[in-house]
Short mmCIF file of C-alpha atoms in Angstrom, two decimals:
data_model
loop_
_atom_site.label_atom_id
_atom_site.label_comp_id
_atom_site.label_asym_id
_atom_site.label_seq_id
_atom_site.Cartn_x
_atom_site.Cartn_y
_atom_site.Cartn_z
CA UNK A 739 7.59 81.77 -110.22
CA UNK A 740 5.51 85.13 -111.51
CA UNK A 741 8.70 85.62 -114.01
CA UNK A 742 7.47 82.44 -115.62
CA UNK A 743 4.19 83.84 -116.77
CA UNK A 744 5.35 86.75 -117.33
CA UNK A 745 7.71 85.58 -119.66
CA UNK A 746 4.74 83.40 -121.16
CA UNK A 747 2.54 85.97 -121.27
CA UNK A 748 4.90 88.20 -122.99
CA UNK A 749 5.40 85.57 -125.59
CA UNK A 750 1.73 85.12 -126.88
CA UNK A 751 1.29 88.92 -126.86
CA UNK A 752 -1.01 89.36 -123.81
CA UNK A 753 -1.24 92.09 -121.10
CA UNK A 754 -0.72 90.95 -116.84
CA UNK A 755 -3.13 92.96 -114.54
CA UNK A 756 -2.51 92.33 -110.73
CA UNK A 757 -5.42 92.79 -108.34
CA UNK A 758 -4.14 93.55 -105.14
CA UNK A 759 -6.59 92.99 -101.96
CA UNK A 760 -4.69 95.05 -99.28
CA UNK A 761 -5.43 92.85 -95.92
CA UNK A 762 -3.19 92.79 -93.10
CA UNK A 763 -2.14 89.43 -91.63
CA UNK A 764 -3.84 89.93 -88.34
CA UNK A 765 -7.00 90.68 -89.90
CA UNK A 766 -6.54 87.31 -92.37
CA UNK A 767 -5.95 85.19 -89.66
CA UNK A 768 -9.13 86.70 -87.58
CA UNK A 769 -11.37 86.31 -91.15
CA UNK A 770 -9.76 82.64 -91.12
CA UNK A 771 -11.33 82.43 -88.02
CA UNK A 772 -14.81 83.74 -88.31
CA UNK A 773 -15.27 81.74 -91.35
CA UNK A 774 -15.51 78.72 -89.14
CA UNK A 775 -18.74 79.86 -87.13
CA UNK A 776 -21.10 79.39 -89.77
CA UNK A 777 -22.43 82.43 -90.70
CA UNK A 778 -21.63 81.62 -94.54
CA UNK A 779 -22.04 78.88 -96.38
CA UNK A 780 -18.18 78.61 -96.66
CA UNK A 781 -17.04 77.36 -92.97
CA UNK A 782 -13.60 75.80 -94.31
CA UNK A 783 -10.37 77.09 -92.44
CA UNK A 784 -7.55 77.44 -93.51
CA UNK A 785 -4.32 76.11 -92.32
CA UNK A 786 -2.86 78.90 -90.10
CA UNK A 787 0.29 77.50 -91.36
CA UNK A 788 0.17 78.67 -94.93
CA UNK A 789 -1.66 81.84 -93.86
CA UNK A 790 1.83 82.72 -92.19
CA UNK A 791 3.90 81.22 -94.92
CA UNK A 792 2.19 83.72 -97.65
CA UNK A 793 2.76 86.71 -95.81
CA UNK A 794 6.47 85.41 -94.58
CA UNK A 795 6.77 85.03 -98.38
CA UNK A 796 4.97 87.36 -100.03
CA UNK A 797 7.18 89.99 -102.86
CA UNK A 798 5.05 93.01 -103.30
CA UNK A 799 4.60 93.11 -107.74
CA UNK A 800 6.53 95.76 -109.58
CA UNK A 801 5.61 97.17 -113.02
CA UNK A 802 9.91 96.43 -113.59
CA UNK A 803 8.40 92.65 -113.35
CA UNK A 804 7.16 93.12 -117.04
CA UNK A 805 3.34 93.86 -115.85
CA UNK A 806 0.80 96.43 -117.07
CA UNK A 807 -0.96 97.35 -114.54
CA UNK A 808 -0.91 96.98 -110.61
CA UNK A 809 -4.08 98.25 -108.61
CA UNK A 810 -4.69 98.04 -104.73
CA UNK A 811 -7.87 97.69 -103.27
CA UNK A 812 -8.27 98.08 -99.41
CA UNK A 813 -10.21 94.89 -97.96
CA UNK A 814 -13.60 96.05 -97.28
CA UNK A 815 -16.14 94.78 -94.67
CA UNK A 816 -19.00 93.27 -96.50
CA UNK A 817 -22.43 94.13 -95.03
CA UNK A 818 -23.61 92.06 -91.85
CA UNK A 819 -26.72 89.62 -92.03
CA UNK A 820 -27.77 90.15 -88.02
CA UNK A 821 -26.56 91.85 -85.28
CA UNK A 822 -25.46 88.28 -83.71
CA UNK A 823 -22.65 88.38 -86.95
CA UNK A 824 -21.64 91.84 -86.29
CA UNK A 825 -21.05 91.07 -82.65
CA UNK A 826 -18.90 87.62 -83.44
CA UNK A 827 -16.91 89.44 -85.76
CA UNK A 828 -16.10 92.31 -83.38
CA UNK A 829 -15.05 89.72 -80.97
CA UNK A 830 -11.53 88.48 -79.68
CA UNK A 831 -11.29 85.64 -82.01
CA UNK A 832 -8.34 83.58 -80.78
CA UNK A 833 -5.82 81.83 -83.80
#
């Protein structure tokens, strides 16, 4: 599927950056988690399902693909709002 664009981007002239956020999948699936206790305004989970099937899945870019640039960026903890946060996120959260 990513040769299509870059085949269409390549055609109309115009560069393909890749962002990559480096995350591991146990830490997705715990962030999947902690979304759901409310501590954001987004409390939606995702399907565990196609958490798994994107890292089963998943074809690390290569600048051979035709792109211009790749750059990693390691996930990074965003600052808590309250100690009660910090301690639910540094809890066992079962998937």
């Amino acid at each position: 599927m990513r040769g299509e664009w870059v085949k269409y981007s390549k055609k109309r002239n115009v560069p393909i950056r890749v962002i990559i956020i480096e995350v591991s999948r146990d830490c997705c699936l715990h962030l999947n988690t902690f979304r759901t206790l409310g501590f954001t305004n987004d409390w939606r989970r995702l399907s565990v399902v196609s958490i798994q099937s994107f890292f089963t899945h998943y074809c690390e870019p290569a600048m051979s693909e035709g792109l211009s640039s790749i750059m990693k960026i390691p996930y990074v903890l965003r600052k808590f709002q309250s100690e009660e946060e910090k301690e639910a996120f540094f809890s066992f959260l079962a998937n």
